[in-house]
CSV table of C-alpha atoms and ligand atoms in Angstrom, one decimal:
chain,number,residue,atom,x,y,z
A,1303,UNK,CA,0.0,0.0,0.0
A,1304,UNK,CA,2.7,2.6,0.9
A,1305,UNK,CA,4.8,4.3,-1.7
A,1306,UNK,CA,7.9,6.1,-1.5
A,1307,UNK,CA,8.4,9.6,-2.4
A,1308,UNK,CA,11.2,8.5,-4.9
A,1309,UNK,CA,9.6,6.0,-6.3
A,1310,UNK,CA,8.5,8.4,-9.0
A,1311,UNK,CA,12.0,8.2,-10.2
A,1312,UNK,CA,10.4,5.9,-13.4
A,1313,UNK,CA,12.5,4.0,-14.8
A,1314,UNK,CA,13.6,4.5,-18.7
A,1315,UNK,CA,11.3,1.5,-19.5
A,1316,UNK,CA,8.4,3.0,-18.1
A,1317,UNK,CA,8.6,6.8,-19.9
A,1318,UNK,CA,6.3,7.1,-23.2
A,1319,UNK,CA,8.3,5.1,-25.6
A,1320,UNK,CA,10.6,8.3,-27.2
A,1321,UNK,CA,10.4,6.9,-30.9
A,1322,UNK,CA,6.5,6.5,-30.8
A,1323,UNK,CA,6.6,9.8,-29.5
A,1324,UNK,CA,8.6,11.4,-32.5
A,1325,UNK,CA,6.7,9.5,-34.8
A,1326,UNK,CA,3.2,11.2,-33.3
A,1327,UNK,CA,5.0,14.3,-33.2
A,1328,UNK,CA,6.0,13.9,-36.7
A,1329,UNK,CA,2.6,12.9,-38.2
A,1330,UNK,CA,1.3,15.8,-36.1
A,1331,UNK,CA,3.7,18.4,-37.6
A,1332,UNK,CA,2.7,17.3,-41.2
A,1333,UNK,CA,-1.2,17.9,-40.2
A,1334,UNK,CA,0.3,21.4,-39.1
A,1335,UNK,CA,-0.9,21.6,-36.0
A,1336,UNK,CA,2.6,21.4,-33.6
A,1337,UNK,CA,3.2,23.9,-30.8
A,1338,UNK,CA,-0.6,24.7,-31.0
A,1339,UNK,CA,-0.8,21.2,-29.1
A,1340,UNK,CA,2.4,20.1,-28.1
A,1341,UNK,CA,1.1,17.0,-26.2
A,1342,UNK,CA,-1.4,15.5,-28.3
A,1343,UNK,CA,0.4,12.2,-29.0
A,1344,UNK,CA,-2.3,10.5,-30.5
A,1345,UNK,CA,-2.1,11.4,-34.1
A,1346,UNK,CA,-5.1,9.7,-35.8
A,1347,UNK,CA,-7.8,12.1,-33.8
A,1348,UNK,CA,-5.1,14.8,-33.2
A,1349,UNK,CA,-6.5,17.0,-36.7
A,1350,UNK,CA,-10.3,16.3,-36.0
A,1351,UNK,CA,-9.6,17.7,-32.3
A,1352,UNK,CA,-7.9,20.4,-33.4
A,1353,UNK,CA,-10.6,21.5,-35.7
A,1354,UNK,CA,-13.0,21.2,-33.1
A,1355,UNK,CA,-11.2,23.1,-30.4
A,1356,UNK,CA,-13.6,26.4,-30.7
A,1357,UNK,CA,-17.0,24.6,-30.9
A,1358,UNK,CA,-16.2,21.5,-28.9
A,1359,UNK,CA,-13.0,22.8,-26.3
A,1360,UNK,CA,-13.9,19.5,-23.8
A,1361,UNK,CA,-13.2,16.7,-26.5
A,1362,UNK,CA,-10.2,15.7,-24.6
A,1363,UNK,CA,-6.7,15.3,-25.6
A,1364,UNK,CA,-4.5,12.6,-24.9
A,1365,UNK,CA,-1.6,13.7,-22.8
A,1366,UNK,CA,2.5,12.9,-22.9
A,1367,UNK,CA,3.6,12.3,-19.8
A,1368,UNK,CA,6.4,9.8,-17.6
A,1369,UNK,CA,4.7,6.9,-16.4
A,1370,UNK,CA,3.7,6.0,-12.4
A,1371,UNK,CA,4.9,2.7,-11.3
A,1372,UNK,CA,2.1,0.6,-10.4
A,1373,UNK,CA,1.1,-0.4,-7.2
A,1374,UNK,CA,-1.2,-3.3,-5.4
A,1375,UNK,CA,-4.1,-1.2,-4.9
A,1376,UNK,CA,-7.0,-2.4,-8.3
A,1377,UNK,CA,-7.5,0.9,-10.2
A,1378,UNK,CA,-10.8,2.5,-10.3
A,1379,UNK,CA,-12.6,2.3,-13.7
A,1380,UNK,CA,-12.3,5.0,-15.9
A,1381,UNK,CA,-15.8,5.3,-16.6
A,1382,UNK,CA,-16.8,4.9,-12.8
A,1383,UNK,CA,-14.3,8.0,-11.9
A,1384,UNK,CA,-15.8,10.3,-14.7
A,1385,UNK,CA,-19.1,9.4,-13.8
A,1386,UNK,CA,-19.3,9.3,-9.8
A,1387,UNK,CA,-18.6,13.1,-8.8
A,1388,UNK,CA,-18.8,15.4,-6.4
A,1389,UNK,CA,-18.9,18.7,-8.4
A,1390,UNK,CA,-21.5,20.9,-6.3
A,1391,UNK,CA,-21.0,23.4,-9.1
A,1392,UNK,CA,-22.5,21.0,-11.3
A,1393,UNK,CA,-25.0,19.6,-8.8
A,1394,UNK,CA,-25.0,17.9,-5.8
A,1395,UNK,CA,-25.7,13.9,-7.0
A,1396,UNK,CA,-22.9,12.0,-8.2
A,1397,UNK,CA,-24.3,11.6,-11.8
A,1398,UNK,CA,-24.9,15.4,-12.5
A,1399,UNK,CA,-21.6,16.6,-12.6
A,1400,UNK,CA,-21.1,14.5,-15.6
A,1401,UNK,CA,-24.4,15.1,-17.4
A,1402,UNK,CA,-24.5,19.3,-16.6
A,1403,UNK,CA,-20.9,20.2,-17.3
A,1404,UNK,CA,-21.2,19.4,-20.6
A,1405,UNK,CA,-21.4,23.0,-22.2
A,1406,UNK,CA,-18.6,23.9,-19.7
A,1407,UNK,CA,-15.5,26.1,-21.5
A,1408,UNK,CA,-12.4,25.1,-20.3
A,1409,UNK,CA,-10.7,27.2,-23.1
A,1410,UNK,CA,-9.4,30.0,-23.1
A,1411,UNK,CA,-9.1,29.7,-19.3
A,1412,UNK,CA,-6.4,31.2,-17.2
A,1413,UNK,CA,-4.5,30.4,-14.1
A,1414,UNK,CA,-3.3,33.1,-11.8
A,1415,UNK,CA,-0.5,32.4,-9.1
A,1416,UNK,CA,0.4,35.3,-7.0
A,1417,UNK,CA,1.9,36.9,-4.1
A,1418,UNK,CA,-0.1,40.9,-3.6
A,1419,UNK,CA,0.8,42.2,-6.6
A,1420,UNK,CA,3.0,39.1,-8.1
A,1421,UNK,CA,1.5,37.2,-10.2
A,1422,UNK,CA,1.9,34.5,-12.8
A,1423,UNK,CA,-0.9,33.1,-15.7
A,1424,UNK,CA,-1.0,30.7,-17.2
A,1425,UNK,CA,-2.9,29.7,-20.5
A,1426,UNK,CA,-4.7,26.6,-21.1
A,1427,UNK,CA,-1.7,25.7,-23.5
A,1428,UNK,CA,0.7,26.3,-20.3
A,1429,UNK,CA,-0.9,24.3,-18.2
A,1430,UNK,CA,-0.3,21.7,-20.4
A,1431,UNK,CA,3.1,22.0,-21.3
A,1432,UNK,CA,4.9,24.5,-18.7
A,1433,UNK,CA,6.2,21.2,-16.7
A,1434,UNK,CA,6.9,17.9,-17.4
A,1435,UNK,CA,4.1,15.8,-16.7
A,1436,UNK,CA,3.7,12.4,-14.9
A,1437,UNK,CA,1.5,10.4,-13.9
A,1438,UNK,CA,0.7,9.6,-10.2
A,1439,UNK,CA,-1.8,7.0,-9.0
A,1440,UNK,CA,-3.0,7.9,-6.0
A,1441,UNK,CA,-6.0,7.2,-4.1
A,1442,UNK,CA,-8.2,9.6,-3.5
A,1443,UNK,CA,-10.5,9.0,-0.2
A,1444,UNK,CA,-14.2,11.3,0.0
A,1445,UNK,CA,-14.7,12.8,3.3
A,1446,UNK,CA,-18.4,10.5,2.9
A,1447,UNK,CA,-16.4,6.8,3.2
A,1448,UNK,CA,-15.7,6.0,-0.3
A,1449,UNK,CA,-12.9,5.7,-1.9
A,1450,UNK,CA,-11.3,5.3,-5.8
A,1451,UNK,CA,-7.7,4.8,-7.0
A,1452,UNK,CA,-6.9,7.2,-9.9
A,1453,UNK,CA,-3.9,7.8,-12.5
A,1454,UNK,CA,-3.9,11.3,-12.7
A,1455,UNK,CA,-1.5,13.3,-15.0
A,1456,UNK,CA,-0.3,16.8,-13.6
A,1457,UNK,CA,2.7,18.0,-12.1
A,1458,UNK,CA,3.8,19.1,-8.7
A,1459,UNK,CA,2.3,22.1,-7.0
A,1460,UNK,CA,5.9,23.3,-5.6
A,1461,UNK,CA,7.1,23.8,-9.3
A,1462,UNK,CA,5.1,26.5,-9.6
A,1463,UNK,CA,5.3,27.8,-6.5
A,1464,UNK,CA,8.6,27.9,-6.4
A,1465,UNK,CA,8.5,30.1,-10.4
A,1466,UNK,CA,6.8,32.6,-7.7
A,1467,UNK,CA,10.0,33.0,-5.5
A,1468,UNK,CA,7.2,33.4,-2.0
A,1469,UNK,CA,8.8,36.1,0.4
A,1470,UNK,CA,9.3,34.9,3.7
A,1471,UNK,CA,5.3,36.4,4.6
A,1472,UNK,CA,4.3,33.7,2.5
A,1473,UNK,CA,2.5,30.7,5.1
A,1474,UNK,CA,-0.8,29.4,3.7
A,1475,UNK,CA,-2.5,29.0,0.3
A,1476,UNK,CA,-5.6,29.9,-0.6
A,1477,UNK,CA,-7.5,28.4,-4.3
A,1478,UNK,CA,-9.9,29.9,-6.1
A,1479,UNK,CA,-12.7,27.3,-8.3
A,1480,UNK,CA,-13.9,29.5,-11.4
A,1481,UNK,CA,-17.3,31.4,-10.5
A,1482,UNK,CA,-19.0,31.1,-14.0
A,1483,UNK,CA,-22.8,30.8,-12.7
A,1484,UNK,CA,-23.6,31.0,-16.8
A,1485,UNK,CA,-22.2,27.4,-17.0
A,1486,UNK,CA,-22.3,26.4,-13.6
A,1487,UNK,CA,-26.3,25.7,-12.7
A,1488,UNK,CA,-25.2,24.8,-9.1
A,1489,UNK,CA,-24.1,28.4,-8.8
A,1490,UNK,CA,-26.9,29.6,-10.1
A,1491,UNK,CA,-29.6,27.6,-8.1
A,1492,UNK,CA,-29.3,27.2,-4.3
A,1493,UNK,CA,-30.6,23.6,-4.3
A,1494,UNK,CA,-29.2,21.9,-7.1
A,1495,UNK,CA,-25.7,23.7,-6.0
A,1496,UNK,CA,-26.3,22.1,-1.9
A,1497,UNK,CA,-26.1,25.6,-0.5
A,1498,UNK,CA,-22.7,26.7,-0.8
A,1499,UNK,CA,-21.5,30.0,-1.3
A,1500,UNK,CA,-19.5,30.0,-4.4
A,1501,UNK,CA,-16.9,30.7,-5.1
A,1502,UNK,CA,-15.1,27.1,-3.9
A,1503,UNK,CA,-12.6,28.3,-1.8
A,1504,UNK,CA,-9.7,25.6,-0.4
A,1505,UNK,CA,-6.6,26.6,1.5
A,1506,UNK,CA,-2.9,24.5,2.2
A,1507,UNK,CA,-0.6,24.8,4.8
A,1508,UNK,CA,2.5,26.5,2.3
A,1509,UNK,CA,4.7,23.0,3.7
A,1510,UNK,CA,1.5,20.8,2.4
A,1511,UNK,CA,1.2,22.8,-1.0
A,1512,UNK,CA,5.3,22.2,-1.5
A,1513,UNK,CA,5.0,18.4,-0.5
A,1514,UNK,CA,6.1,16.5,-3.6
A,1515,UNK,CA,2.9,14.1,-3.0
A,1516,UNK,CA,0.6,17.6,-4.1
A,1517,UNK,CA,0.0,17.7,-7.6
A,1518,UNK,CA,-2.1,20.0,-9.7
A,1519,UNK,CA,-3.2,18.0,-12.4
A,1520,UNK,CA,-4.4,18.3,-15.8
A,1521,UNK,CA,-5.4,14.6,-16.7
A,1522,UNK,CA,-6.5,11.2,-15.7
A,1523,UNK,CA,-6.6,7.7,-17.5
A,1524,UNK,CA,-3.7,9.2,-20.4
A,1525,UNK,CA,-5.8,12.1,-21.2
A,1526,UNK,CA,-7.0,15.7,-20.3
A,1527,UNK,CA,-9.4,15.9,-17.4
A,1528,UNK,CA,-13.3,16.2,-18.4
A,1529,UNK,CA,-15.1,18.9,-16.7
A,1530,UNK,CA,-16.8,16.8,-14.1
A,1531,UNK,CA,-13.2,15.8,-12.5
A,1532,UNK,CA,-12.3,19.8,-12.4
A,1533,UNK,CA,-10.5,20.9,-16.4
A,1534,UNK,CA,-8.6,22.0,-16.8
A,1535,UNK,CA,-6.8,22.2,-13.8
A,1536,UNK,CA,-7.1,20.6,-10.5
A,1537,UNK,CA,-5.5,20.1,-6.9
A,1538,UNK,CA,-4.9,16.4,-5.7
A,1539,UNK,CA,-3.7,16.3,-2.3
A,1540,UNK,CA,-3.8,12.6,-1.5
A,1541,UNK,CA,-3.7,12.2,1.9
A,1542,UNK,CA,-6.9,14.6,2.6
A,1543,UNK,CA,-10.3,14.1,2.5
A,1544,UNK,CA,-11.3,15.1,-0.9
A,1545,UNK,CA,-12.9,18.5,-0.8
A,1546,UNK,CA,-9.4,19.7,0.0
A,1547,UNK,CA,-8.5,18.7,-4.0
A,1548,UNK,CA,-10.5,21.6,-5.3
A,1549,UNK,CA,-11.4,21.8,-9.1
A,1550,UNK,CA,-11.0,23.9,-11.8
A,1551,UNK,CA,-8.8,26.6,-10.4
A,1552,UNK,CA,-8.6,30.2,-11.3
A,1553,UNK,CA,-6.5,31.6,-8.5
A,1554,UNK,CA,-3.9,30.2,-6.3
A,1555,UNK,CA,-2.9,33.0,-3.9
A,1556,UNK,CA,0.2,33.0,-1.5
A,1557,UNK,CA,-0.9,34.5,1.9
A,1558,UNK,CA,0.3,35.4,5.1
A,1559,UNK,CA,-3.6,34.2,6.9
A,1560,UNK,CA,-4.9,30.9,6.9
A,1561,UNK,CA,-7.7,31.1,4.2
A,1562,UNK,CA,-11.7,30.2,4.8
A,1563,UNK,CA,-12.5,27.1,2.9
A,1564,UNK,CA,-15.9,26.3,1.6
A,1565,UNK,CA,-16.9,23.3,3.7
A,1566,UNK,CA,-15.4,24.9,7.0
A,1567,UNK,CA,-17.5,27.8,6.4
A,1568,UNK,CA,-20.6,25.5,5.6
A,1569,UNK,CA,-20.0,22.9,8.6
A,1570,UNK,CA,-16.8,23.9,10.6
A,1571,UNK,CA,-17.8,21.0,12.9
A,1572,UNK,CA,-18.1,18.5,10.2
A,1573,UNK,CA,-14.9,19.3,8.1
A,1574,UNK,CA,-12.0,21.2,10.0
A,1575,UNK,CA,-9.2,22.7,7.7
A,1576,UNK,CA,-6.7,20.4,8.0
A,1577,UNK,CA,-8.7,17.4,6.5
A,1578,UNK,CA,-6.3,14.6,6.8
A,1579,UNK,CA,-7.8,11.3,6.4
A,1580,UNK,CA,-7.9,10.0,9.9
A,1581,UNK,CA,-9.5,6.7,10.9
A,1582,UNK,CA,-9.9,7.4,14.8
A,1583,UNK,CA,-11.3,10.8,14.3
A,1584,UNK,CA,-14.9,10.2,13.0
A,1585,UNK,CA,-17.5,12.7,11.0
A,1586,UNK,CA,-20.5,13.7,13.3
A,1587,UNK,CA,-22.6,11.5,11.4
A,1588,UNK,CA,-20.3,8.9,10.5
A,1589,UNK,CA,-17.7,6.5,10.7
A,1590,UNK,CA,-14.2,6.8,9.3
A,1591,UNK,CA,-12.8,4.0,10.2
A,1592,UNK,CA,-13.9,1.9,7.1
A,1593,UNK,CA,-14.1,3.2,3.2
A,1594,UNK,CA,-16.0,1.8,0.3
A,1595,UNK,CA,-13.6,0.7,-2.1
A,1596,UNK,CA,-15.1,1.7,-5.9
A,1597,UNK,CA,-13.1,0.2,-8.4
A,1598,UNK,CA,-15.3,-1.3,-11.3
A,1599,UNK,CA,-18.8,-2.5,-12.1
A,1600,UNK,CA,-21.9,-2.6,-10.0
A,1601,UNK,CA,-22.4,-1.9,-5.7
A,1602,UNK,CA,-21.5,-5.7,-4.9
A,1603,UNK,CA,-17.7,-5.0,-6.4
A,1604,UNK,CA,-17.0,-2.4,-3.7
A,1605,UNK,CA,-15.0,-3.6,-1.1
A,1606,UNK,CA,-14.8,-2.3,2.3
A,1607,UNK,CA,-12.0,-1.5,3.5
A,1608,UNK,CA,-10.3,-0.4,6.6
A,1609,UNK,CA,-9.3,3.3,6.4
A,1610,UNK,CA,-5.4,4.5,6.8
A,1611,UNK,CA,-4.0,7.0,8.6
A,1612,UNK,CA,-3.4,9.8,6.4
A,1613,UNK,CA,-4.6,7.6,3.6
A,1614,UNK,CA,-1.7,5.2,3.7
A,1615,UNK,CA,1.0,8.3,3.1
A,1616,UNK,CA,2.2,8.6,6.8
A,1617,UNK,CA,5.5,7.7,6.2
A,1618,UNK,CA,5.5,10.8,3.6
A,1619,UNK,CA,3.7,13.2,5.4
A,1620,UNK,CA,3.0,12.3,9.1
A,1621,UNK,CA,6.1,14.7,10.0
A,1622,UNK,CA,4.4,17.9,8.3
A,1623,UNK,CA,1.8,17.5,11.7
A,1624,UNK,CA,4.4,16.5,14.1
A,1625,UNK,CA,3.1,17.7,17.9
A,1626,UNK,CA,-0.1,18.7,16.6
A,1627,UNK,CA,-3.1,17.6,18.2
A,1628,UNK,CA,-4.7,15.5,15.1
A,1629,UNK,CA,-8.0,15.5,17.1
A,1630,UNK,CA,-8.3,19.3,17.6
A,1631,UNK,CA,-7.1,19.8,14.3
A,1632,UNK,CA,-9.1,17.6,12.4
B,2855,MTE,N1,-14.1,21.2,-6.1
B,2855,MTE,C1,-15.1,22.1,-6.4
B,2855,MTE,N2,-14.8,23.2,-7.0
B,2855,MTE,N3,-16.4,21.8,-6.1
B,2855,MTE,C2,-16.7,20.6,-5.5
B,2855,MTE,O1,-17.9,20.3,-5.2
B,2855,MTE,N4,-15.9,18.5,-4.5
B,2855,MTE,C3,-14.8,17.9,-3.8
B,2855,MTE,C4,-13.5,17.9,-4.6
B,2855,MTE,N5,-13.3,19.2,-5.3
B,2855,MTE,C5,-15.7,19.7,-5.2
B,2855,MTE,C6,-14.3,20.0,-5.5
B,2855,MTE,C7,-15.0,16.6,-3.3
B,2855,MTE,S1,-16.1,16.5,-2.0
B,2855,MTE,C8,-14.4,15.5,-3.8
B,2855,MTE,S2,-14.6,13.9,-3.0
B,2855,MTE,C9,-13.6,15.5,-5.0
B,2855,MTE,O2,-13.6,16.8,-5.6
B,2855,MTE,C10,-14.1,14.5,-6.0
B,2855,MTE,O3,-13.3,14.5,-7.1
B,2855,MTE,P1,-13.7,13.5,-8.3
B,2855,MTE,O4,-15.1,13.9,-8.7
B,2855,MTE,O5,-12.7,13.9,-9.4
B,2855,MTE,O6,-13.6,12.1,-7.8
């Protein structure tokens, strides 16, 4: 279960294979569409996306990027993680993020990182090829006691936080989900969006945003992320509850204040700030102890299983929360 922060140190076997990657690149350059979409690497529906980037921006794109090394723990089903979501923006059942995102714009989006008046954007086009990307599969453990295992594509958070160069009044930071209540109908309607105040607001610890475990990430499953798993951009923090992983971001502000975050402000004693998956420190309502495994097919394939401390990353991250009180500071 436990992986080691090195272990993303692929080996040359496990990287994109380099000639299939000139090749694509090649075909790609003849249909004349290079540096527009530098990590399209599938060539044969590389033109027809291209064509319809303006009237159809969410077909998605697969991605270029260094390979995870595979663990024990079964992977989720691609079509169960695009298709279970929380997404309040998009409605509050699992299915409706899917179904009501789908005239969602992730293009032409931007990303600002800043510092008062520091900042950095980033285009749609950056995001996907500022960094190298890689693939991490982590799992990713809901706050409600079920859990998925997902290969998501992205890079890590302390790249671009360190392009930034924080002063030393930098300590916590906040993100920002997009408030676009024109394609968002949970902004727009109280119910459907389960009364939150948008804009999604999340907020790090600036040690947990430079942990190499944090990722913002761009893909899942070899490809860019649909809007119902947060395109184009997205925070995965893998040893927190998942509301900490916050979607589609806008803004990523370095801060000198812990930040509010949207489901502390809705429930502050259901889902602290800290939000570390902890199996001795159970919701109100519920249990944490066990999780519901999703990984393919129907409700009798879900396994439960006994929940880890910090998600089964201690040895990575129990340190960050040395001394702390874990009850207090749940
Ligand atoms: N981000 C925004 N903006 N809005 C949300 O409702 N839900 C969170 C998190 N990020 C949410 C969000 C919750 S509760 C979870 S469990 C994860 O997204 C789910 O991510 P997934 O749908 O990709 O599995």
């Amino acid at each position: 279960m436990k992986r080691k922060v090195s272990s993303y140190n692929c080996k040359e076997s496990e990287v994109t294979d380099e000639t299939l990657f000139i090749n694509r690149r090649s075909i790609i350059k003849q249909l004349g569409i290079l540096g527009s979409a530098p990590f399209i690497t599938n060539s044969s529906i590389a033109k027809s996306q291209d064509q319809k980037t303006n009237n159809q921006p969410n077909v998605r794109q697969l991605l270029s990027y260094k390979r995870d090394v595979i663990g024990t723990d079964e992977l989720t089903s691609e079509n169960k993680a695009i298709s279970h979501n929380n997404f309040y923006e998009f409605g509050s059942q699992k299915h409706q993020p899917a179904e009501l995102s789908r005239d969602f714009k992730v293009k032409p989006w931007t990303l600002s990182v800043n510092e008062g008046d520091r900042s950095i954007n980033l285009s749609y086009d950056d995001l996907l090829d500022m960094f190298d990307l890689e693939e991490r599969i982590y799992r990713l453990r809901c706050v409600e006691a079920w859990s998925m295992v997902i290969p998501w594509i992205g890079f890590p958070l302390s790249k671009l936080i360190e392009k930034l160069n924080p002063s030393s009044e930098a300590k916590w930071v906040r993100f920002q989900t997009i408030y676009k209540p024109s394609q968002m109908p949970g902004q727009r309607n109280y119910f459907l969006g389960g009364g939150i105040d948008y804009p999604y607001v999340e907020g790090l610890r600036l040690d947990e945003a430079m942990h190499p475990l944090t990722i913002l990430a761009v893909g899942l499953y070899g490809k860019t992320l649909p809007p119902q798993n947060g395109a184009p951009v997205r925070l995965v923090v893998p040893w927190k509850y998942g509301f900490k992983s916050i979607k589609s971001i806008v803004d990523i502000n370095l801060v000198s204040k812990k930040p509010r975050t949207t489901w502390n402000l809705l429930a502050s004693n259901e889902y602290g700030f800290y939000a570390n998956v902890n199996p001795e420190v159970d919701h109100p309502r519920w249990s944490q102890a066990y999780e519901r495994r999703i990984t393919s097919g129907g409700i009798f394939n879900q396994k439960r299983i006994k929940t880890l401390p910090f998600n089964g990353y201690a040895d990575e991250v129990a340190h960050l929360y040395k001394g702390m009180n874990l009850k207090k500071n749940y």
